[in-house]
PDB file of C-alpha atoms and ligand atoms in Angstrom:
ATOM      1  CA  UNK A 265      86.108  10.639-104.993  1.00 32.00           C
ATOM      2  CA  UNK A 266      85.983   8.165-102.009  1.00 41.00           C
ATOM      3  CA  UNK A 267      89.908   7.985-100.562  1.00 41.00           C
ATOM      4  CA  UNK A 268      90.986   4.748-100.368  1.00 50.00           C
ATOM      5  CA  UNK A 269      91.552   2.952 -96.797  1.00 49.00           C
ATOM      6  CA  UNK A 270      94.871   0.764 -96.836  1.00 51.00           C
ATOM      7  CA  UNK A 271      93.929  -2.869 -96.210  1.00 52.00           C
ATOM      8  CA  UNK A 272      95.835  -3.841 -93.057  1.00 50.00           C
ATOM      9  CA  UNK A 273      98.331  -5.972 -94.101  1.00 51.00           C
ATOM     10  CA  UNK A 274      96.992  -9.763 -93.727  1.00 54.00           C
ATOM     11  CA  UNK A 275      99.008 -11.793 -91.735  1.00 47.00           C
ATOM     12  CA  UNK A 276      97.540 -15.997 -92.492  1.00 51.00           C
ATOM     13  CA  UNK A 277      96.433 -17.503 -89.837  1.00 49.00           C
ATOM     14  CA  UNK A 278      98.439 -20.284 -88.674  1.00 47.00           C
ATOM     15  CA  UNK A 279      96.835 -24.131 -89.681  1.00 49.00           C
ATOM     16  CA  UNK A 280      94.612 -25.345 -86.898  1.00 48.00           C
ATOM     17  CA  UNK A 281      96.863 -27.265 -84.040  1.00 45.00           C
ATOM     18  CA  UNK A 282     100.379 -26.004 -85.913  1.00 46.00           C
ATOM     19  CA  UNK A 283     101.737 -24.858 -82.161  1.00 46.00           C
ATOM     20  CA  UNK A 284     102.914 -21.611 -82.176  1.00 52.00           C
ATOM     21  CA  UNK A 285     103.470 -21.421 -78.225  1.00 59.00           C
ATOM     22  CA  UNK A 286      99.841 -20.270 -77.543  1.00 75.00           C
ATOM     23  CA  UNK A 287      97.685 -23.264 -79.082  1.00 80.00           C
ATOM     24  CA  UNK A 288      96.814 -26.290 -77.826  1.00 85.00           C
ATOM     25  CA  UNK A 289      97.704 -29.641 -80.226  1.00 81.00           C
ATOM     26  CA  UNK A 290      95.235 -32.321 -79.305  1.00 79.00           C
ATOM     27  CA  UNK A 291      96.339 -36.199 -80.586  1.00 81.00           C
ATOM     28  CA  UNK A 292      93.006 -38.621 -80.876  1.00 80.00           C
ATOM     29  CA  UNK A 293      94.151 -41.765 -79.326  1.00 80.00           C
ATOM     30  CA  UNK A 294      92.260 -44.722 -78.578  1.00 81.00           C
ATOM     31  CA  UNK A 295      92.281 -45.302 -74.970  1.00 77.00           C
ATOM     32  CA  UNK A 296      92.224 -49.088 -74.242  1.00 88.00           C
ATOM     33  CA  UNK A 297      91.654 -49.977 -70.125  1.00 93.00           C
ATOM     34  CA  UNK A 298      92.154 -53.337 -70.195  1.00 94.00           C
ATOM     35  CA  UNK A 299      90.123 -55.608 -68.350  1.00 95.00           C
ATOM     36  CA  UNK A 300      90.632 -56.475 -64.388  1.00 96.00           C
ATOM     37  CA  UNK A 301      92.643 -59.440 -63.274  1.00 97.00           C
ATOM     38  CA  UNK A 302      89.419 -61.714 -61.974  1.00 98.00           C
ATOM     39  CA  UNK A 303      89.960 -64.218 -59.292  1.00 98.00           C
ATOM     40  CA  UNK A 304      87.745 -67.559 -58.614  1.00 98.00           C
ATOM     41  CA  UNK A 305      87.056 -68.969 -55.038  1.00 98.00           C
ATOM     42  CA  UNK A 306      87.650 -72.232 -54.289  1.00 98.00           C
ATOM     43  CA  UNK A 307      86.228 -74.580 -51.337  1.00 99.00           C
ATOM     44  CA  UNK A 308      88.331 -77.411 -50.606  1.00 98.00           C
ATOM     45  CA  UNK A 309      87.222 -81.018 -49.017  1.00 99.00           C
ATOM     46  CA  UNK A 310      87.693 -82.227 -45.752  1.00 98.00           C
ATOM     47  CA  UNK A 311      86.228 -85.249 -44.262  1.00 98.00           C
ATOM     48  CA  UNK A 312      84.409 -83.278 -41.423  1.00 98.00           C
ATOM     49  CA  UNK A 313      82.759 -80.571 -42.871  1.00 98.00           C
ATOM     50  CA  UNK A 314      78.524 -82.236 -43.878  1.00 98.00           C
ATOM     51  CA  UNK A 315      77.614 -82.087 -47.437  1.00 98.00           C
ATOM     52  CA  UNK A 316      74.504 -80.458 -46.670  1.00 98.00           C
ATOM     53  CA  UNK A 317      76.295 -77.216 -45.069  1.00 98.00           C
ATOM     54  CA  UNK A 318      78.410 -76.790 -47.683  1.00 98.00           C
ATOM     55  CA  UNK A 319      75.290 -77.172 -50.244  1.00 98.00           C
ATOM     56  CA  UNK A 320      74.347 -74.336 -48.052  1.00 98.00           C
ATOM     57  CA  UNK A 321      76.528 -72.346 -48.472  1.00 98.00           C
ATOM     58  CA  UNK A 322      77.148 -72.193 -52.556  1.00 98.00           C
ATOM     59  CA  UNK A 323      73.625 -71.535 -52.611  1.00 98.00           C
ATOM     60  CA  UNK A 324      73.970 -68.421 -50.143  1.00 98.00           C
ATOM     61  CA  UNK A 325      77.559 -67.120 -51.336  1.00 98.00           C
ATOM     62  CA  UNK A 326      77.211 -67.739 -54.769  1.00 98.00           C
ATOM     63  CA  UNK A 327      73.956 -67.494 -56.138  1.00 98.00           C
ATOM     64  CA  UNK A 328      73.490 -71.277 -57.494  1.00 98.00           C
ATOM     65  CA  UNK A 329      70.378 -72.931 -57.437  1.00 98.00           C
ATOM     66  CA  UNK A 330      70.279 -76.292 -55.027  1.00 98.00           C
ATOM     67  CA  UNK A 331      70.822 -78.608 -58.088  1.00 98.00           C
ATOM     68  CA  UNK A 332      74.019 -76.394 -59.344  1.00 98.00           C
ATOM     69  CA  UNK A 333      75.531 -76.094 -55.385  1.00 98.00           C
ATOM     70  CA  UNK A 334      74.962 -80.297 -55.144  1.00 98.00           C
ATOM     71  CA  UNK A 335      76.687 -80.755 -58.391  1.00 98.00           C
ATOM     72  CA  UNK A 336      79.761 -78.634 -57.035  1.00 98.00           C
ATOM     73  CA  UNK A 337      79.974 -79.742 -54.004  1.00 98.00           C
ATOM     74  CA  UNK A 338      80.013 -83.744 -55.039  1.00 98.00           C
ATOM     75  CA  UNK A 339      82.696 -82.236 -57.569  1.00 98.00           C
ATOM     76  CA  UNK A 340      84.482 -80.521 -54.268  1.00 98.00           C
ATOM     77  CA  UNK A 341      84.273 -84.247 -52.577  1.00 98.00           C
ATOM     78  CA  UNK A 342      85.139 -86.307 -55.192  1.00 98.00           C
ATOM     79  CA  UNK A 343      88.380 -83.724 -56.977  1.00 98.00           C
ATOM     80  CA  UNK A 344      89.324 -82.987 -53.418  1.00 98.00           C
ATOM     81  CA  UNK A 345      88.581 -78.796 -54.810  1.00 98.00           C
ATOM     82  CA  UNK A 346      85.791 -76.804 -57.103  1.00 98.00           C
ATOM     83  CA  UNK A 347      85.544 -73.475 -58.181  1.00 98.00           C
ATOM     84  CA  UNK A 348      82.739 -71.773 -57.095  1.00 98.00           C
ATOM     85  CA  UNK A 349      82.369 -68.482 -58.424  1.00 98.00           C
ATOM     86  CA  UNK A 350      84.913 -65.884 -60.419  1.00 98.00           C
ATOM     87  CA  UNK A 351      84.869 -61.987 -59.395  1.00 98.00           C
ATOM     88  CA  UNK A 352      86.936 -58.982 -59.249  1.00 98.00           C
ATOM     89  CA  UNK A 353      89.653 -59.232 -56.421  1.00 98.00           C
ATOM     90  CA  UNK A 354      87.891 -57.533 -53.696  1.00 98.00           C
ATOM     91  CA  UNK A 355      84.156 -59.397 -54.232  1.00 98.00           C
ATOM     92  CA  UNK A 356      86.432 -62.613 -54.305  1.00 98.00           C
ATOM     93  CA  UNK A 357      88.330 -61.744 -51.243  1.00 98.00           C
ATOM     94  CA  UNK A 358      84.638 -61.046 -49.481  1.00 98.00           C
ATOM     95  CA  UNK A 359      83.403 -64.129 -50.569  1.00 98.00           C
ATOM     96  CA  UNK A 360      86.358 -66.175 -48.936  1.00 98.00           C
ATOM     97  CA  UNK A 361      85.888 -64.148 -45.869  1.00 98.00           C
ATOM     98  CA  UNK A 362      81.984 -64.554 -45.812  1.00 98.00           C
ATOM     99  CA  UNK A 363      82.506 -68.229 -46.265  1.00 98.00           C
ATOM    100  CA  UNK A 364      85.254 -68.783 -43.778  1.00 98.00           C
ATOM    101  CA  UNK A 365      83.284 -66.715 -40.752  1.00 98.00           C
ATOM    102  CA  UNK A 366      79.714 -69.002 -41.601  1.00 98.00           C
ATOM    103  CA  UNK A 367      81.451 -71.861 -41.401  1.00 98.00           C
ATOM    104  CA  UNK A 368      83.484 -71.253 -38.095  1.00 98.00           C
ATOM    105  CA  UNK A 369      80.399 -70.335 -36.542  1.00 98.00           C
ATOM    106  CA  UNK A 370      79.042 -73.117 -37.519  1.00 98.00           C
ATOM    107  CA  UNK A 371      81.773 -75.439 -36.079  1.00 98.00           C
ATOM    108  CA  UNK A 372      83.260 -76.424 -39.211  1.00 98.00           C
ATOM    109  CA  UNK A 373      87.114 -76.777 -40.786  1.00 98.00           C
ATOM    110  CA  UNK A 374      85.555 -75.672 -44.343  1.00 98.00           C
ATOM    111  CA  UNK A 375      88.772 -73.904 -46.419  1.00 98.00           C
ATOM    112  CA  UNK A 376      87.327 -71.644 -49.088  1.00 98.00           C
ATOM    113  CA  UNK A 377      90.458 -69.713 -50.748  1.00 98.00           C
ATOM    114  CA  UNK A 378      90.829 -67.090 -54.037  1.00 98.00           C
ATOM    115  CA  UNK A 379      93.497 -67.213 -56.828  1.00 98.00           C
ATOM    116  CA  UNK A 380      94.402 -65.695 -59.861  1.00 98.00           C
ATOM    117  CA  UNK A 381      92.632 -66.573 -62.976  1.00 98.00           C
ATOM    118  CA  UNK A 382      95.270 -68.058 -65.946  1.00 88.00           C
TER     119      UNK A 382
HETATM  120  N1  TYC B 622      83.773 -84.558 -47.780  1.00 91.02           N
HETATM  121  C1  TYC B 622      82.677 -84.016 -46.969  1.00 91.02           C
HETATM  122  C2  TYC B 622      81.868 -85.148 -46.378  1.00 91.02           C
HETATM  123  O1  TYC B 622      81.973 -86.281 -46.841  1.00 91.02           O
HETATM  124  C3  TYC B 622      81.761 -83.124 -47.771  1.00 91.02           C
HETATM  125  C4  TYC B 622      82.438 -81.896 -48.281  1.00 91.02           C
HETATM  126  C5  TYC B 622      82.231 -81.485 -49.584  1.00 91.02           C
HETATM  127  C6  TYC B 622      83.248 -81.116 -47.445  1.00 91.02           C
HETATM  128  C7  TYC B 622      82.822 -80.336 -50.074  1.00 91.02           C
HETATM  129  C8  TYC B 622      83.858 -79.967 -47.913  1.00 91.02           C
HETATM  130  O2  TYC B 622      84.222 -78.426 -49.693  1.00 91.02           O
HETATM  131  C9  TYC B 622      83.637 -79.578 -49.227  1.00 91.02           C
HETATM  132  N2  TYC B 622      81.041 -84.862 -45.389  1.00 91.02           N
END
């Protein structure tokens, strides 16, 4: 006659993620990074600075075709200011700096500035 073995007692495992000091308890949460603050660079007139330097340069700082940099710069002489382009801080704060150096080599007052979006 086979003896019979006593059955351990059986202890229930806890429910997954219940915390009992030795589990970890992970929460799904949607992580939303909202998007950066963007920035657009400006050039400003001035009565000294030739229209065909500062077609020039929209073309060479920010990618427009000669038709596009015309129409912004007559927009820049006529409004007195025209945005030119819209980046992240840092490529915006380039831009002004890349601008600013080309055109005081070149011999001319040309303001280009960056600000804030909305
Ligand atoms: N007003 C300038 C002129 O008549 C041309 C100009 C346009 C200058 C745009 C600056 O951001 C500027 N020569």
């Amino acid at each position: 006659m086979a003896s019979k073995i006593p059955k351990k007692p059986s202890i229930p495992e806890p429910p997954a993620g219940s915390g009992n000091g030795d589990s970890v308890v992970l929460e799904r949460r949607t992580q939303r990074v909202k998007p950066p603050q963007m920035f657009q660079v400006v050039l400003l007139n001035d009565d000294f600075t030739p229209m065909e330097f500062v077609v020039h340069i929209i073309q060479e700082y920010f990618s427009k075709d000669r038709e596009t940099a015309t129409q912004i710069m007559l927009k820049i002489h006529l409004e007195g200011k025209g945005i030119c382009g819209i980046y992240t801080r840092d490529v915006a704060g380039t831009k002004v700096d890349q601008v600013l150096a080309a055109s005081r080599a070149a011999g001319h007052p040309l303001q280009c500035l960056s600000e804030p979006v909305e």
